[in-house]
XYZ file of C-alpha atoms in Angstrom:
588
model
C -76.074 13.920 163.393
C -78.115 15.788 166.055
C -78.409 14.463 169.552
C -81.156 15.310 172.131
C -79.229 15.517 175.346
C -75.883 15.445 176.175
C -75.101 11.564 177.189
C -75.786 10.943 173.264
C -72.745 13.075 172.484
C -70.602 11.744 175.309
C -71.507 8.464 174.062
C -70.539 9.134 170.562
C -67.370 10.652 171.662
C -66.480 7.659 173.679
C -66.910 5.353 170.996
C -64.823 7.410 168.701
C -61.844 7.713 171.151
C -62.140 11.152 171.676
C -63.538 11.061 174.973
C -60.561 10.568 178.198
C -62.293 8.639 181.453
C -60.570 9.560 184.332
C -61.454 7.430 187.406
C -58.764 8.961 189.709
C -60.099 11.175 192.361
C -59.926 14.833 191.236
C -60.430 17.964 193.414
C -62.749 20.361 191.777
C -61.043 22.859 193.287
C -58.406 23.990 191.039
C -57.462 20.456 189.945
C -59.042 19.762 187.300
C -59.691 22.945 186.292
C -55.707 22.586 185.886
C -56.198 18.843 184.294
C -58.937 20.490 181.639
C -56.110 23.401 180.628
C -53.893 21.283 179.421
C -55.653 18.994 177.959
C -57.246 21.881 175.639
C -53.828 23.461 175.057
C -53.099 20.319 173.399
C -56.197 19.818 171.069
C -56.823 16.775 172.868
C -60.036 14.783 174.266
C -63.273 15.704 175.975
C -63.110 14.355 179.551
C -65.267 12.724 182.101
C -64.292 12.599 185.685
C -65.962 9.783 187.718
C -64.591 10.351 190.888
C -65.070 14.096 191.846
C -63.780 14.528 195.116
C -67.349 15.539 197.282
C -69.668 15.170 195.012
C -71.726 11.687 193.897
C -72.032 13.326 190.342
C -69.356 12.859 187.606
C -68.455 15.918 185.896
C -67.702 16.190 181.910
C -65.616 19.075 180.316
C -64.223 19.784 176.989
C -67.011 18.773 174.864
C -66.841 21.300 172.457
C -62.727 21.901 172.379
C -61.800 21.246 169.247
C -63.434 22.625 165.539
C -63.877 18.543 165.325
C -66.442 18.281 168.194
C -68.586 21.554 167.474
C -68.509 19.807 164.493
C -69.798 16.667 165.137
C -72.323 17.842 167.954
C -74.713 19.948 165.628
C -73.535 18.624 162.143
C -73.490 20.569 158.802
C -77.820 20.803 158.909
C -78.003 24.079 160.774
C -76.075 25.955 158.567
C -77.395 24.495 155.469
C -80.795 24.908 156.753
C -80.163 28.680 157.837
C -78.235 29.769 154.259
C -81.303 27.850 152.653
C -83.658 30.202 154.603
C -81.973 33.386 153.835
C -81.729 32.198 149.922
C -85.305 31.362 150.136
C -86.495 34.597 151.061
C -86.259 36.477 147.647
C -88.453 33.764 146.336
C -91.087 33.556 148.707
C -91.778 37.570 148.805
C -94.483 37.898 147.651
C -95.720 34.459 148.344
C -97.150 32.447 145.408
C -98.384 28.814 145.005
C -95.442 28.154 142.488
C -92.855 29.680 144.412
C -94.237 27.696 148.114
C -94.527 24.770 146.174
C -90.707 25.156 144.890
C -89.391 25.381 148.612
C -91.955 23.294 150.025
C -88.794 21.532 151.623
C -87.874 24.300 153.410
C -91.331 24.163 154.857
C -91.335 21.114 156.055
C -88.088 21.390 157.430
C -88.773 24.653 159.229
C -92.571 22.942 160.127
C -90.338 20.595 162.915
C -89.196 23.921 164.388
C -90.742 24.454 168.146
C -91.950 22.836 171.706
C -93.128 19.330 172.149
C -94.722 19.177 175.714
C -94.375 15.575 176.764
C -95.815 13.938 180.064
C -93.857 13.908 183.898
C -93.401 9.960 182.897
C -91.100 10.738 179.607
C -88.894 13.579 181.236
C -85.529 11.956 182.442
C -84.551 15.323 184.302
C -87.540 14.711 187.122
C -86.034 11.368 188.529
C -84.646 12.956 191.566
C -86.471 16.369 193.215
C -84.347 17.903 196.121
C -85.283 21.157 198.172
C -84.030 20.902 201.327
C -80.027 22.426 200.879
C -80.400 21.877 197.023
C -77.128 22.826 195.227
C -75.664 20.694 197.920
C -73.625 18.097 196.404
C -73.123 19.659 193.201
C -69.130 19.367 192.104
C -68.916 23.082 191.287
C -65.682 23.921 189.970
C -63.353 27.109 191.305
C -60.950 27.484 188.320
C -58.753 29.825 189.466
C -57.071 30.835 192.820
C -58.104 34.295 193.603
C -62.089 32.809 191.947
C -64.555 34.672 194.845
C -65.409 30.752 195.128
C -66.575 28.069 193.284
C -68.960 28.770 190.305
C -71.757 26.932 187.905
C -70.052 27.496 184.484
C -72.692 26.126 181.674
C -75.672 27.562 183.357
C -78.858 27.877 180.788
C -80.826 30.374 182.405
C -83.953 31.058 181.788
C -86.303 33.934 181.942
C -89.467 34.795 180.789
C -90.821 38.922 180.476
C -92.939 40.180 183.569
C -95.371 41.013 181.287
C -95.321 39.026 178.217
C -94.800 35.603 178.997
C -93.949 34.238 175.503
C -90.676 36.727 175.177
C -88.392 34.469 176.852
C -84.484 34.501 177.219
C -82.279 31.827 177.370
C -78.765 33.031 178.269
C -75.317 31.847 179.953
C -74.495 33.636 183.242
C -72.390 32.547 185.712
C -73.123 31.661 189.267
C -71.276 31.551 192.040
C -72.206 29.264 194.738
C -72.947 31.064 197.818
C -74.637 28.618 199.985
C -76.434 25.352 199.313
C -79.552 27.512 197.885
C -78.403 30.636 196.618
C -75.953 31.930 193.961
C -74.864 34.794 192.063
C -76.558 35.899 189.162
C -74.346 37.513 186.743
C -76.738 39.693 184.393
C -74.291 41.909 182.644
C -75.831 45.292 180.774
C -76.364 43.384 177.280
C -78.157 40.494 178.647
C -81.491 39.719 177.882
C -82.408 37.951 181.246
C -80.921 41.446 183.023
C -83.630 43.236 180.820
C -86.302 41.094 182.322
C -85.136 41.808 185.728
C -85.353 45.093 184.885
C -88.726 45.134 184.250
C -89.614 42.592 187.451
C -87.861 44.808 189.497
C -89.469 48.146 188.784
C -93.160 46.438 189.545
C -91.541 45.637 193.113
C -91.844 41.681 192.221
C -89.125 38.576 192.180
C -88.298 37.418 188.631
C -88.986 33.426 188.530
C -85.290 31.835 187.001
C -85.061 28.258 186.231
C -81.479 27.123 185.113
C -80.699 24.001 182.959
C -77.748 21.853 182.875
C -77.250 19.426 179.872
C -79.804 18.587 177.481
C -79.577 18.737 173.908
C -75.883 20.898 172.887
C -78.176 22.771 171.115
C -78.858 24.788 174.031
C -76.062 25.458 174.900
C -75.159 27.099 171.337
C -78.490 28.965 171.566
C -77.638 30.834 175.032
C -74.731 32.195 174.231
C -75.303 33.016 170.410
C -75.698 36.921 169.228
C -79.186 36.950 168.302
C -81.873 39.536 168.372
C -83.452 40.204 171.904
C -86.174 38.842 171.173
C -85.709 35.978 168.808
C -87.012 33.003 171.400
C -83.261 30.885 171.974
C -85.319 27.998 172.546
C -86.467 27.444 168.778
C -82.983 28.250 168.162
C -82.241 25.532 169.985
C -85.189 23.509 168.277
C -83.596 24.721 164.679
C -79.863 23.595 165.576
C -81.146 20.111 166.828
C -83.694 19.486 163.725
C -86.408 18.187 165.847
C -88.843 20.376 168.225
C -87.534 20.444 171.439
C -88.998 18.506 174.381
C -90.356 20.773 177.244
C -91.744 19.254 180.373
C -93.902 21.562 183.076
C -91.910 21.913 186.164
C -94.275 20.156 188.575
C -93.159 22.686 191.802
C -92.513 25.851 189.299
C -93.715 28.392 186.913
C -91.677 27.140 184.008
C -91.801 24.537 181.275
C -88.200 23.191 181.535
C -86.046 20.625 179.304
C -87.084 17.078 179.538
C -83.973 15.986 178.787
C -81.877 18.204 180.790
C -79.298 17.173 183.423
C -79.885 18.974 186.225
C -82.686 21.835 186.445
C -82.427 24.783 189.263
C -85.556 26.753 190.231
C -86.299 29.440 192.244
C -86.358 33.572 191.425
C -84.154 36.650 192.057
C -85.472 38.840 194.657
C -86.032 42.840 193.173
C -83.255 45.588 194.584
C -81.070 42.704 196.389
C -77.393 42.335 195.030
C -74.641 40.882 197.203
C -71.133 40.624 196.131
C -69.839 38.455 193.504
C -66.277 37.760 192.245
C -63.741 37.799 191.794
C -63.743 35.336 188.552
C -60.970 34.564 186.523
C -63.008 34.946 182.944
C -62.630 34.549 179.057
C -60.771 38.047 178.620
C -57.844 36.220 179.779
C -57.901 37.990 183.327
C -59.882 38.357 186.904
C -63.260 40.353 186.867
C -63.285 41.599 189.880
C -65.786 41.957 192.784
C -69.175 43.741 192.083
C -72.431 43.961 193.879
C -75.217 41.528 191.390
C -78.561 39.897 191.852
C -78.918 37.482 194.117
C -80.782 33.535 192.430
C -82.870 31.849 195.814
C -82.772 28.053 194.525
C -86.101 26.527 196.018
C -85.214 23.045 194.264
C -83.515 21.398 192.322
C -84.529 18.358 189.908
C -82.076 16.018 188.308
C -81.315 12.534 186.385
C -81.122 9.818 188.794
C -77.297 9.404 186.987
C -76.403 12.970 185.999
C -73.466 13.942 184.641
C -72.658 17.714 185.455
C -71.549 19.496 182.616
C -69.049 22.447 182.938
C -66.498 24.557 181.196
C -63.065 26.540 181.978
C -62.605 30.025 181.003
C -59.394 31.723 180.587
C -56.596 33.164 177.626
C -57.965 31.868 174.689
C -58.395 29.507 173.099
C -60.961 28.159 175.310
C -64.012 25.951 174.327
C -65.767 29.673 174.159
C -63.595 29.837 171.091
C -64.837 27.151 168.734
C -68.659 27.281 170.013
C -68.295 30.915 168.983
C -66.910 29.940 165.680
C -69.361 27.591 164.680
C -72.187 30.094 165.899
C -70.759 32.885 163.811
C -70.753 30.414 160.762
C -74.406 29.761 161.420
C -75.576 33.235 161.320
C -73.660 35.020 159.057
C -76.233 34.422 156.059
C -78.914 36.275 157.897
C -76.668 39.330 158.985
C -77.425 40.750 155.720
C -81.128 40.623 156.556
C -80.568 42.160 160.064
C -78.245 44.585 158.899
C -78.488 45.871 154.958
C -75.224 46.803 153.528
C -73.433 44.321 155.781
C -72.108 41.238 153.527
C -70.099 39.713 156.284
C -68.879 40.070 160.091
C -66.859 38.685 162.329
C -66.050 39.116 166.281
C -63.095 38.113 167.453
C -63.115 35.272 170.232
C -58.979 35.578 170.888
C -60.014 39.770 172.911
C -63.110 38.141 174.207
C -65.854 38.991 171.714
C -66.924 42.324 172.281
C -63.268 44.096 172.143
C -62.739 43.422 168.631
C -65.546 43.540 165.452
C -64.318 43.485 161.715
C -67.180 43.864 159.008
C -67.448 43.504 154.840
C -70.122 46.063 153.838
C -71.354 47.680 150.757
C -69.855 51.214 149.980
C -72.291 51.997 146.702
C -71.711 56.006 147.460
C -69.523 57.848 149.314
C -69.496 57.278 153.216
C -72.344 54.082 152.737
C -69.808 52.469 154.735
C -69.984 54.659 157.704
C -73.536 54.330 158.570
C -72.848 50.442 158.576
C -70.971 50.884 161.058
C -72.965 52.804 163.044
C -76.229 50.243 162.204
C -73.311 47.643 163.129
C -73.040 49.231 166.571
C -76.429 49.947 167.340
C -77.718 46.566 167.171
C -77.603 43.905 169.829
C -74.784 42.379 171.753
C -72.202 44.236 168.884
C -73.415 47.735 170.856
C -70.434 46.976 172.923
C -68.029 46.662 170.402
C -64.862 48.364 171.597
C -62.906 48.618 168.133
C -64.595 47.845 164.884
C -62.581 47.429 161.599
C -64.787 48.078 158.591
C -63.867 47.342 154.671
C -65.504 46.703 151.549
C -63.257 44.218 149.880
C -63.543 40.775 149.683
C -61.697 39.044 152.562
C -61.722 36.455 155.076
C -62.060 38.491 158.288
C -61.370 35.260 160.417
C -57.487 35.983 158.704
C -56.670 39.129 160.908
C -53.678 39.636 159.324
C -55.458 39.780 155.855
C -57.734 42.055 157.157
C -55.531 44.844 158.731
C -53.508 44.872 155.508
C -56.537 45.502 153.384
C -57.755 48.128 155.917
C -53.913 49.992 156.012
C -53.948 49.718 152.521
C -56.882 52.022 152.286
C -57.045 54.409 155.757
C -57.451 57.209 155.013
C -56.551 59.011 158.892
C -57.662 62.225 158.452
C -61.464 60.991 157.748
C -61.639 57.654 157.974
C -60.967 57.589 162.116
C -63.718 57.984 164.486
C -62.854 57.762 168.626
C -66.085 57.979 170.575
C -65.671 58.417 174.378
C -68.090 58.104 177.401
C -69.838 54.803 175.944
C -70.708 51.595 177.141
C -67.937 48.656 178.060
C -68.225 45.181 178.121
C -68.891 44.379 182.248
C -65.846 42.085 181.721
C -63.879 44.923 179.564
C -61.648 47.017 182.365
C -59.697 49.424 180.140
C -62.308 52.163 179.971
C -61.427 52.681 183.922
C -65.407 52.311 185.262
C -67.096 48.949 185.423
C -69.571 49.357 182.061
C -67.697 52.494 180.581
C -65.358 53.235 178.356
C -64.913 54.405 174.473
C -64.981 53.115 170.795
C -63.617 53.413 167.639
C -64.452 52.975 164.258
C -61.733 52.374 161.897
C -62.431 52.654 158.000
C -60.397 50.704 154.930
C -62.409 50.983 151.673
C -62.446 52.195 147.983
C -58.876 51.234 146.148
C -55.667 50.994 147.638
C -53.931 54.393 148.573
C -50.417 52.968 149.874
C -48.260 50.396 149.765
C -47.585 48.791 152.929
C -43.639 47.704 154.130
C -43.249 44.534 154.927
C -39.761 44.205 157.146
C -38.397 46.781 159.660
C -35.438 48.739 158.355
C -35.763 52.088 159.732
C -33.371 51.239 162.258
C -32.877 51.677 166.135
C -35.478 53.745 167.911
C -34.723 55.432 171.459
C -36.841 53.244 173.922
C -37.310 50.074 172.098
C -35.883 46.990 172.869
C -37.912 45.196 169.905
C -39.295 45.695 167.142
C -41.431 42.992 165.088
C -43.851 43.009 162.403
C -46.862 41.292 162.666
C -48.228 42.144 159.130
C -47.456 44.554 156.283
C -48.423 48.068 157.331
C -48.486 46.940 161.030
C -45.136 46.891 163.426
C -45.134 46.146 167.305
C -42.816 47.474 169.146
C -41.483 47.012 172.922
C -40.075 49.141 175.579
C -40.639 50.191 179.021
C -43.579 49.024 181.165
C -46.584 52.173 181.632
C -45.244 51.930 185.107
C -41.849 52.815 184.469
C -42.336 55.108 181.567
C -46.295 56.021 181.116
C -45.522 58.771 179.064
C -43.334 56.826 176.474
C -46.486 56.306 173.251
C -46.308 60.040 173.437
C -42.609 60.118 172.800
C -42.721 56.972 170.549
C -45.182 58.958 167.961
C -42.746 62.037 168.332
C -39.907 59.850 167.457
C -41.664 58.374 164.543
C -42.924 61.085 162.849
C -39.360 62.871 163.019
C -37.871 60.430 160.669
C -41.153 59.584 158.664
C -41.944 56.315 159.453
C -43.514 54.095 156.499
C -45.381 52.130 158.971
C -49.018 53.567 159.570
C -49.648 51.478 162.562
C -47.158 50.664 165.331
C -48.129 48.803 168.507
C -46.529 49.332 171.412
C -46.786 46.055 173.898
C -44.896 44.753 176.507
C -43.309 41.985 174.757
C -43.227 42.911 170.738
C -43.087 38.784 170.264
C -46.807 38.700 170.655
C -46.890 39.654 166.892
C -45.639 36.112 166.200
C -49.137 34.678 165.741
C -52.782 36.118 165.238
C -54.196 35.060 168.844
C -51.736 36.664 171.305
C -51.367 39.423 168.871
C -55.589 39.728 169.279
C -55.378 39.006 172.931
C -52.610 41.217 174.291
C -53.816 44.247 171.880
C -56.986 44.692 171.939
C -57.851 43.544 175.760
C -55.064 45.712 177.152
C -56.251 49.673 175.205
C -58.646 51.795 175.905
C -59.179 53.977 172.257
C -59.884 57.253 173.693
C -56.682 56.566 176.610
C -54.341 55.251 174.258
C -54.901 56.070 170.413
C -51.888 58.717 169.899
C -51.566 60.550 167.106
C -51.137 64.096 165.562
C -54.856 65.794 165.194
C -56.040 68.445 163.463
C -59.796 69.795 164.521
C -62.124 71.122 161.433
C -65.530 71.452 161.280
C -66.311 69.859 164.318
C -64.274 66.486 162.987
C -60.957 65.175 164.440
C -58.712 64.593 161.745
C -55.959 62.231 162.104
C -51.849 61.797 160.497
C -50.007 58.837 160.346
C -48.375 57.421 162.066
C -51.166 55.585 164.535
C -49.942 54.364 167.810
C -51.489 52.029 170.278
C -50.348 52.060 173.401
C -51.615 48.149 174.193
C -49.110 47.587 177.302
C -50.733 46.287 180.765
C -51.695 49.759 182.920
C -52.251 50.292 186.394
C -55.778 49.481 187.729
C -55.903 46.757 184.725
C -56.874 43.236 186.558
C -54.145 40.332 187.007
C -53.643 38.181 184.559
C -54.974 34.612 184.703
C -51.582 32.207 186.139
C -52.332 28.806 187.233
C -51.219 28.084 191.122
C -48.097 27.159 191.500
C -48.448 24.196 193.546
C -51.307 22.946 191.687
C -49.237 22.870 188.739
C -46.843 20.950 190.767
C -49.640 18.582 191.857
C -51.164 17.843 188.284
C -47.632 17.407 187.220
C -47.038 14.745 189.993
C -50.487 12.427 189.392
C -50.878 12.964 185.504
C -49.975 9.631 184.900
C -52.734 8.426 187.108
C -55.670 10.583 185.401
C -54.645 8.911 181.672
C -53.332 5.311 182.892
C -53.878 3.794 179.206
């Protein structure tokens, strides 16, 4: 099933029970951000809140929570279609009359691909124009209590290049609501609508945004997938639906906008203006803090004479982020291949965030193949900020972590087979590296046969410092101690330690609270969004030939360090207040 807007899934949802009505007045400040939390925690409905305290509009969250949902809002044709594409592209090159005629399916299929301009009469989004004060009324949400204040959460934002109008960009950036006509514009270094600022900006001249709300799911996918700069999200969009997508011409701006959008913002962000923005609690888990960004003038504002304002909560995964990024990874892992030769499969990690964590099949057909995959890996696209990437050439599920770091251990080879890279480029969101956008990387091979066998339980005994010790899979042990605070120096001694009485275990993690290895996503979460590679990789080096060779043991020092930002905690007396009316939001 495809649906083109977003009251045709909420409608479906409702009719399947797995959409929760709540008619009891909810703050959207903090409260229902709360409300939403749990709900997720719990696998349980998408809801729609009716009576949003200021606001005329209801609000619905939690659409795509649950691997169910993704599921049933784009439906098994947009991956069939795109593994029918890549299959088809041995047998269309070169082109012949037999071979067009074989996937003349595909054709037709890929024929419904594009825009449909339709007339002002057909577009639901212009039943209501507003420019005087026009984000006024909108229920924006503020999710967390130190949140710089309340912030748009599914924006669609779209751009279109200074120069060449038909490169367009259609990305998710949040917004925090200044004033009734201007927000924040989040354009972190990776993003395609910050490259068309860029270019706006040097020729002195505003940038004209428009941002959506609602329409077809589609576009939401499309904004926040990993695809080539300039791959147009919009026929993304179009491909995920099945149908071309409907575009009406903004009557009062520069850009043809969804017809069957929500809510649509336009205005245009002013060149060499920033104001702060932030704090934000985000989907690291933690608070990005406050940093001067581009400023969005809203001159109006159309809308659905009944719209329903869609929004999300981010926070410690999982988090609806989660399974849309799932579902997008499933959908263009066939073409990676094409992108990237030598790369059979790849995975980010939503539980650090994305960008912190990158595991990759590849082809290793002669010695050290594997290596420049990683470095084609980590030149291309959004994965250039890759903080750690985990590279092998055997046949596993890379979605299993656990699988995948005992395959790896199995065949590490330290001395050549570790690269750290310092003085690169960080994640805006990513805070280790010390300096908002910098930081390091690391490249960590596993390929060829196995070299070792990996232990599986802890019986080396007590170890001066740690309090606990747990494994989290063969090869890999996490250990506990004192905070950095307390003891900053204590990885150093830790590797001393281990080394003296020849530990078996090539990889120890050293964490605040060893339980985390218990299960893959605080394992991901607590690791890999709390080190740094070139701060807090220790281990014995050797320097030849220019290279930095590497001895076991490896240790991570992954515990929370000074500077780091807080971690996300709900309120304390809006827990208490949630707690207290619960019954009222879910009277059946």
């Amino acid at each position: 099933m495809s649906f083109t807007d977003l009251r045709g899934l909420i409608e479906t949802l409702r009719r399947e029970g797995d959409l929760a009505v709540i008619e009891t007045q909810v703050d959207p400040y903090l409260e229902l951000a709360e409300i939403h939390r749990r709900v997720i925690d719990e696998g349980g409905p998408a809801l729609l809140f009716t009576n949003v305290k200021g606001s005329p509009f209801p609000v619905v969250t939690n659409l795509f929570g649950t691997i169910r949902r993704v599921d049933l809002a784009f439906g098994p044709r947009p991956e069939a279609f795109m593994k029918q594409v890549v299959g088809a592209m041995d047998r269309l090159l070169p082109p012949t009359p037999k071979a067009l005629w074989g996937e003349r399916s595909l054709i037709w299929d890929a024929m419904k691909v594009g825009l449909k301009e339709v007339p002002a009469s057909s577009a639901p989004v212009l039943g209501a124009f507003k420019k005087d004060r026009p984000l006024e009324g909108l229920p924006v949400l503020t999710s967390w209590q130190l949140d710089g204040g309340p912030f748009v959460t599914l924006p669609l934002v779209y751009t279109e290049h200074p120069e060449h109008r038909k490169q367009h960009n259609l990305g998710m950036y949040r917004m925090q609501i200044f004033d009734h006509s201007t927000t924040g514009m989040h354009w972190q270094i990776h993003k395609g609508g910050g490259f068309h600022y860029h270019e706006a900006e040097k020729r002195g001249e505003a940038l004209p945004v428009s941002v959506f709300l609602g329409g077809p799911p589609a576009l939401i996918a499309s904004a926040i997938a990993p695809v080539p700069e300039h791959l147009p999200e919009l026929l993304l969009a179009s491909l995920i639906t099945g149908g071309k997508l409907q575009v009406v011409q903004d009557p009062h701006g520069s850009h043809r906008i969804p017809a069957q959008a929500e809510f649509v913002m336009s205005g245009s962000v002013a060149p060499h203006v920033r104001r702060p923005e932030g704090p934000f609690g985000d989907h690291y888990g933690y608070y990005s803090w406050t940093h001067d960004f581009p400023v969005f003038d809203v001159s109006h504002m159309w809308h659905r004479k009944d719209a329903i304002y869609p929004a999300t909560i981010v926070g410690k995964p999982r988090q609806e982020d989660y399974y849309l990024g799932d579902f997008l990874q499933r959908l263009l892992s066939p073409a990676f291949p094409l992108a990237m030769p030598g790369v059979k499969d790849l995975w980010t990690y939503a539980e650090t965030g994305f960008h912190a964590l990158a595991a990759a099949v590849v082809r290793e057909s002669y010695s050290r193949e594997a290596l420049g995959t990683a470095f084609r890996i980590l030149g291309e696209g959004q994965l250039t900020l890759t903080k750690y990437l985990m590279i092998t050439d055997q046949p596993v599920d890379l979605a299993n972590f656990p699988q995948l770091m005992e395959t790896v251990l199995e065949r590490f080879r330290p001395e050549t087979d570790l690269f750290v890279f310092d003085k690169t480029s960080h994640d805006t969101l990513d805070y280790t590296g010390g300096k908002l956008n910098h930081g390091s990387k690391a490249v960590m091979l596993g390929v060829g046969e196995a070299i070792r066998e990996l232990p599986s339980s802890y019986n080396e005994g007590a170890i001066d410092e740690v309090t606990d010790a747990q494994v989290y899979c063969r090869g890999c042990l996490v250990v506990s101690g004192a905070s950095y605070e307390q003891e900053p120096e204590l990885a150093q001694r830790l590797l001393s330690r281990l080394r003296e009485r020849g530990t078996a275990w090539p990889l120890v993690i050293l964490a605040d609270d060893a339980t985390i290895a218990a299960a893959q996503t605080p394992f991901l979460w607590t690791v890999f969004t709390r080190f740094n590679p070139a701060d807090d990789i220790y281990a014995e080096t050797k320097l030849r030939r220019h290279h930095l060779g590497y001895d076991l043991p490896i240790v991570i020092d992954a515990r929370m360090k000074p500077g780091y930002p807080d971690e996300l905690v709900p309120r304390e007396d809006i827990v208490k207040l949630v707690d207290s009316k619960w019954k009222t939001y879910f009277k059946a």
